[in-house]
Amino acid sequence: MSTLTAPRPVDPASGRGTPAPRRRRRRRLSSGYLFLAPAILFVLLTVVYPLLYNISQSFFDVGLREVVSGGARWVGLDNYSDQFGRSAFWHALAISLGYSTATVALTFGVGLGMALLFRPAFPGRNVARALLLLAWILPTVVSANVWRWLLDGSYGLLNAALRGVGLIDNDVFWLGEPSTAIAAVTVATAWSFAPFAMILLSSGLQGIPTTLYEAARIDGASPWQQFRNVTLPVLRPVSLTTILLCFIFTFKTFDTIFLMTGGGPGGATKILPVYAYNEAFKFSRFDTAAVATTTLMLVPIVLSFVYFRAVRNEDSA
Amino acid sequence: MKTTRSTLRVRWAAGAAAVLLPLGLTACGSFGGGGEADKSDGALTVWQYYGDASTPTGGPLYDVLEAYDKQTEDVTIKIRFIPFDDFNRTLLQAAAADDLPDVALINAFDTQSMADAGVIQDLGARVDEWGEKDSYFPTSWKTTQAEGSTYGIPHVADAYAVYYNKKLLDAAGVKPPASWVEMEATAATLGKKGAFGLAVSGVEGAEGATGLVIRDLAGGGTVEKFDDAAGHHALTAFKTMVDSGALSEGYLTWNEEDAKNQFANEKAAMMINSATYISVLREENPDLEWGVALLPKDKTRLTFLSAENLTIGKGSGDADAAWSLITHLQEPGVLAKYLPARNKLAARNDVTGADDDPVRKVFTEQLEEAWAPDGKLAAHSNEVFTLLQEAQQAVVSGSGSPEEAAGSAQTSIDEVLGGS
């Protein structure tokens, strides 16, 4: 049996034969990368470089003088051992994790509740859903100040309402007590994130085939059993994404707490971003602030890896 | 060699790393500027955090600077307002980029750290030639000192005193307190009449420590050695006042503006606050009958000095013009008009006509007994005051005794002041 092959074109420069399709493919590839270059450069300069710069700062002794005049001294892991030896750092990390977990739980619960509520069509559904989205799109400076006003001990609406129904006699300073302050900022954050969770979960609910519910009903499943054994399992991938995104958003939240409590009272709401802000911009310790922000970056990254691994395992199963 | 997708990816990553690593390492090595000094650009830039031209706090500064601009032919002033919270950060960024303003109106307590960081110029030689150093109140002047030289000129001063509601005090049959024991008793009496006796800022951060520092100083204490009898008494006093209803527990969430609102709305019969609120109260609450008394006295009656200093940015190409502007702003005749409009007090003792107002006179008298952090404490005042506020919060909320809270704060204060 004989095989007919076309002669290979010869590259005049090298004198070697290069297949024409490969050259075209390579040219196409390089022009593709050329189009991508501006976007890649933008990401490198605005995201990657600042991140690397921040990490590098954590290995130097950087105070006010070094920021202005240069000459920062390499200190290796000294900043890390300093921060990891401070109870204030661990306190801030613990508050961050606790606040994020509680906020995500509340956000997910309320978001899922709203998604289920708005699942069946009813008059005014779209208007109500759009109104709920206001909480998500409102600038934080507005929503945080509204919450401050609502929870104000002297003039707050909450106290007025509670006093009106006879539940309290004296002013309650919700943002002045450690336990109520952390609860208040958790509710305020969940309030703004819940509509976002609702949107994600609503799209997940729409993707569940109605035939599954029909089959479940035929098998005699109650609404609760349908929810538990059909809705929740099928919604799992979307739920995981929602939880991960909400956790990342909450973990890096700064403005809500900074505006509502400033990290107080007595450090009760001093989450890691507020701790880092104080270190850098109040106390001019840019090196230890960099340790805090690097830690702040690591936690969501680790969680993302865990998440993607879980999704991959699920897909391959 | 066959070029696969994965090898291309590796090449891209290597290329990116090759570009980024030198960038990162260069950045690591320098951390900021150190470039050439500016050349004169014909404009005198002034950065301040008082407010923009439309605000009661910023307007008077714009007026006085615009007047100087008009009367001085070869000077064009460019004013930039930067909110207080962003001010130092912006100044540092500008310093790193060799783009500092000619004149920066900075918080007096930041003078030392700004001098240490090389953000502002040494004015020692100019001050010697000027020869007006002795006209300034010693406490105000002390805030301009760093590394044995002068790095700023006091712009204005402000002091804390006791505002009181005449109607509420008359109704309760009490007078403004002369001592802190009287303050606790008077505020408690007033607290039983429907309004709280006292309002003061106790908010998270340095601002919330002002009342505590004043109380500590009155007892003969010092901020550096807070864990002593005076510090314990100061913490106990605030706890006692909250427990007796003399002071609302909500003061831990109030900044000075909130304290003023409590007083203006007759929710509090007295407040410890600065002279800033004199004209605000007059304009916003014309029917409110109020007066001002000196702070209560125990061993001392020291007020907390609140002030700003005029400084010249390092590398300013218009340093001579900047110095001329600074000295102009400090002329007694200019200050006599500016200070009442700005609601501030003179930092020097030769300004006549600025304090004809009886209320301002009380503040001026109080200013003669003023305290301001200096030395290492000035450089770390923000952090130390924040620690004191946290001790106060711990005691008032009942999570620690005054001794425990003061001890814990002292450990941190020693660490902060013992460091760099």
XYZ file of C-alpha atoms in Angstrom, chain B residues 18-346:
329
model
C 10.193 38.027 34.642
C 8.367 41.335 34.280
C 6.846 41.381 37.746
C 9.621 40.178 39.959
C 12.034 42.962 39.142
C 9.174 45.417 39.593
C 8.324 43.920 42.956
C 11.919 43.737 44.078
C 12.589 47.288 42.968
C 9.592 48.364 44.958
C 10.768 46.347 47.955
C 14.110 48.000 47.852
C 12.913 51.561 47.725
C 9.473 52.038 49.280
C 9.086 55.591 48.197
C 10.597 58.669 46.865
C 13.730 60.511 47.624
C 13.738 62.297 44.294
C 14.794 65.789 43.385
C 13.459 68.882 45.077
C 10.638 70.668 43.333
C 11.261 73.744 41.312
C 9.025 76.753 41.756
C 5.842 76.247 39.771
C 4.463 79.730 40.386
C 1.581 78.477 42.488
C 1.470 78.087 46.237
C -0.327 74.869 47.098
C -2.053 74.681 50.479
C -3.506 71.402 51.753
C -5.915 71.395 54.661
C -8.611 69.234 56.252
C -10.901 71.940 57.662
C -13.457 71.713 54.883
C -14.337 73.212 51.535
C -15.211 76.854 50.977
C -18.910 76.331 51.639
C -18.487 74.899 55.153
C -18.369 76.920 58.387
C -15.022 75.309 59.246
C -13.407 75.637 55.831
C -14.902 78.931 54.631
C -12.885 81.316 56.861
C -9.599 79.724 55.752
C -10.536 80.143 52.083
C -11.451 83.771 52.794
C -8.161 84.626 54.467
C -6.126 82.819 51.809
C -8.025 84.429 48.950
C -7.491 87.846 50.523
C -3.744 87.144 50.687
C -3.790 85.929 47.098
C -5.378 89.206 45.968
C -3.044 91.461 47.911
C 0.108 89.624 46.791
C 0.699 90.019 43.085
C 3.259 87.289 42.478
C 1.446 84.603 44.461
C -1.340 82.334 43.293
C -2.736 80.085 45.984
C -4.227 76.708 45.186
C -6.138 75.271 48.126
C -6.924 71.596 48.367
C -9.332 70.186 50.912
C -8.708 66.588 51.961
C -11.004 65.023 54.604
C -9.279 64.466 57.946
C -9.393 60.664 57.728
C -7.592 60.714 54.385
C -5.260 63.611 55.061
C -2.129 61.922 56.405
C -2.413 59.059 53.937
C -2.647 61.508 51.036
C 0.282 63.483 52.391
C 2.382 60.318 52.600
C 1.463 59.266 49.098
C 2.420 62.738 47.895
C 5.707 62.522 49.775
C 6.496 59.170 48.180
C 5.755 60.701 44.782
C 7.768 63.892 45.513
C 4.616 65.897 45.067
C 4.139 67.490 48.472
C 2.240 70.756 48.860
C 4.076 73.968 49.682
C 2.022 74.433 52.847
C 0.344 71.649 54.787
C -1.948 72.411 57.700
C -1.440 69.302 59.809
C -2.689 68.022 63.126
C -0.300 69.412 65.744
C 0.327 65.965 67.255
C 1.467 64.617 63.887
C 4.231 67.197 63.554
C 6.883 65.011 65.099
C 6.111 61.910 63.045
C 5.882 63.956 59.839
C 9.235 65.566 60.631
C 10.721 62.189 61.432
C 9.439 60.776 58.157
C 10.910 63.657 56.180
C 7.566 64.979 54.976
C 7.997 68.533 56.284
C 10.877 71.004 56.383
C 12.962 72.154 59.307
C 11.933 75.751 59.936
C 14.457 76.376 62.707
C 16.573 78.946 60.840
C 13.520 80.836 59.569
C 11.983 80.891 63.054
C 15.183 82.268 64.582
C 15.249 85.048 62.032
C 11.518 85.714 62.507
C 11.929 86.179 66.243
C 8.299 85.688 67.292
C 8.665 82.348 69.036
C 8.105 83.814 72.487
C 4.682 85.144 71.518
C 3.267 81.616 71.548
C 1.786 79.711 74.468
C 4.403 77.146 75.549
C 2.091 74.146 75.118
C 1.235 75.177 71.571
C 4.854 75.840 70.701
C 5.945 72.499 72.114
C 3.863 70.702 69.492
C 6.050 72.185 66.737
C 9.262 70.716 68.085
C 10.937 67.616 66.704
C 14.512 66.406 66.692
C 15.585 69.550 68.563
C 14.272 71.944 65.953
C 11.049 73.654 64.841
C 9.036 72.017 62.095
C 5.818 74.021 62.187
C 4.123 77.185 63.365
C 0.982 76.869 65.510
C -1.966 77.954 63.374
C -4.766 78.054 65.917
C -5.529 76.404 69.232
C -8.603 74.874 70.734
C -9.422 73.854 74.264
C -12.053 71.810 76.031
C -14.318 73.317 78.677
C -17.733 72.615 80.192
C -20.800 73.843 78.314
C -23.876 73.978 80.516
C -27.577 74.493 79.948
C -28.580 77.423 82.152
C -32.265 76.492 82.266
C -31.669 72.866 83.291
C -29.065 73.746 85.910
C -31.298 76.447 87.399
C -34.233 74.061 87.497
C -32.127 71.518 89.392
C -30.713 74.202 91.682
C -27.100 73.384 90.837
C -24.128 75.320 89.535
C -21.416 74.276 87.094
C -19.091 71.948 88.999
C -15.776 73.274 90.282
C -14.236 69.866 91.060
C -14.621 66.364 89.672
C -16.360 65.203 92.834
C -18.853 67.982 92.241
C -19.083 67.012 88.592
C -20.156 63.460 89.497
C -22.704 64.732 92.039
C -24.061 67.544 89.831
C -24.347 65.320 86.776
C -26.123 62.656 88.862
C -28.585 65.245 90.198
C -29.256 66.508 86.692
C -29.581 62.936 85.463
C -32.594 62.410 87.684
C -34.426 65.339 86.082
C -35.114 63.770 82.702
C -31.924 64.620 80.835
C -28.484 63.136 81.320
C -26.166 65.269 83.372
C -23.151 65.139 81.080
C -22.329 64.407 77.453
C -18.822 63.716 76.225
C -17.348 61.762 73.349
C -16.312 58.215 74.233
C -16.385 56.765 70.741
C -13.969 54.062 69.568
C -10.572 55.526 68.779
C -8.460 58.431 69.992
C -11.291 60.981 69.971
C -13.183 58.998 72.587
C -10.340 59.239 75.105
C -10.433 63.044 75.485
C -12.729 63.095 78.523
C -10.781 60.322 80.216
C -7.450 62.062 79.621
C -8.804 65.333 81.047
C -10.072 63.469 84.123
C -6.755 61.658 84.535
C -4.741 64.883 84.250
C -7.016 66.582 86.794
C -6.143 63.863 89.299
C -2.457 64.469 88.764
C -1.969 61.511 86.449
C -0.008 61.193 83.248
C -0.900 59.414 80.067
C 2.442 57.615 79.910
C 1.887 56.116 83.393
C -1.834 55.556 83.260
C -1.854 52.579 85.607
C -1.746 54.573 88.828
C -4.248 55.933 91.336
C -5.181 58.861 89.087
C -5.822 56.541 86.134
C -7.929 54.185 88.267
C -9.918 57.142 89.627
C -10.501 58.453 86.115
C -11.848 55.097 84.918
C -13.949 54.684 88.057
C -15.411 58.179 87.651
C -16.850 57.390 84.212
C -18.213 54.040 85.374
C -19.814 55.727 88.393
C -21.381 58.415 86.227
C -22.853 55.828 83.847
C -24.194 53.746 86.747
C -25.772 56.764 88.426
C -27.472 57.932 85.236
C -25.294 61.031 85.130
C -23.832 59.940 81.799
C -25.559 57.887 79.137
C -23.979 54.542 78.331
C -24.385 55.654 74.743
C -21.485 58.076 75.127
C -19.267 55.185 74.060
C -20.793 55.591 70.594
C -20.738 59.385 70.489
C -18.182 61.488 68.716
C -17.903 65.170 69.622
C -20.604 66.106 67.135
C -22.980 63.571 68.737
C -22.192 64.958 72.189
C -23.014 68.442 70.877
C -26.327 67.157 69.483
C -27.240 65.659 72.859
C -26.541 68.995 74.496
C -28.270 71.042 71.788
C -31.403 68.902 72.054
C -31.400 69.221 75.857
C -30.857 65.493 76.244
C -27.775 66.392 78.276
C -27.464 69.328 80.657
C -23.678 69.690 80.348
C -21.057 68.654 77.855
C -17.290 68.654 77.699
C -16.417 69.899 74.262
C -14.196 72.267 72.324
C -14.705 75.893 71.284
C -15.563 74.651 67.794
C -19.220 74.434 68.763
C -19.736 78.005 69.985
C -21.089 79.457 66.779
C -22.649 76.150 65.716
C -24.839 76.222 68.826
C -25.615 79.900 68.332
C -26.645 79.404 64.734
C -28.446 76.085 65.005
C -30.057 76.536 68.434
C -30.594 80.250 68.956
C -33.155 79.659 71.724
C -30.909 77.439 73.800
C -29.664 79.242 76.905
C -26.181 78.066 77.657
C -22.897 79.148 79.147
C -19.364 77.842 79.427
C -17.362 77.132 82.570
C -13.774 76.137 83.164
C -13.066 72.445 83.567
C -13.455 71.021 87.085
C -10.258 71.231 89.102
C -8.732 68.656 91.398
C -4.959 68.748 91.471
C -4.919 70.459 88.074
C -7.402 71.879 85.605
C -5.547 70.950 82.464
C -7.434 70.981 79.221
C -6.521 68.890 76.232
C -4.981 71.069 73.554
C -6.428 70.546 70.132
C -4.452 72.320 67.453
C -3.073 72.453 63.944
C 0.355 73.523 62.784
C 1.352 75.214 59.549
C 4.202 73.372 57.891
C 6.185 73.534 54.650
C 6.420 70.401 52.553
C 9.846 68.911 51.977
C 11.171 69.805 48.575
C 8.855 72.794 48.143
C 10.121 74.965 45.335
C 8.277 77.928 46.810
C 9.462 77.643 50.393
C 10.088 81.389 50.742
C 6.627 82.249 49.494
C 5.186 79.541 51.755
C 6.975 81.008 54.754
C 5.663 84.485 53.875
C 2.129 83.101 53.777
C 2.575 81.320 57.118
C 3.871 84.444 58.846
C 1.062 86.477 57.302
C -1.517 84.067 58.719
C 0.076 84.529 62.141
C -0.090 88.315 62.171
C -2.176 89.355 65.202
C -4.348 91.617 63.033
C -5.172 88.763 60.645
C -5.831 86.351 63.509
C -8.131 88.854 65.256
C -10.543 88.599 62.320
C -9.936 84.981 61.406
C -10.217 83.299 64.814
C -13.783 84.312 65.706
C -14.929 83.334 62.213
C -13.151 79.989 62.500
C -14.319 79.418 66.084
C -10.799 78.819 67.314
C -8.480 80.375 69.854
C -5.179 82.110 69.386
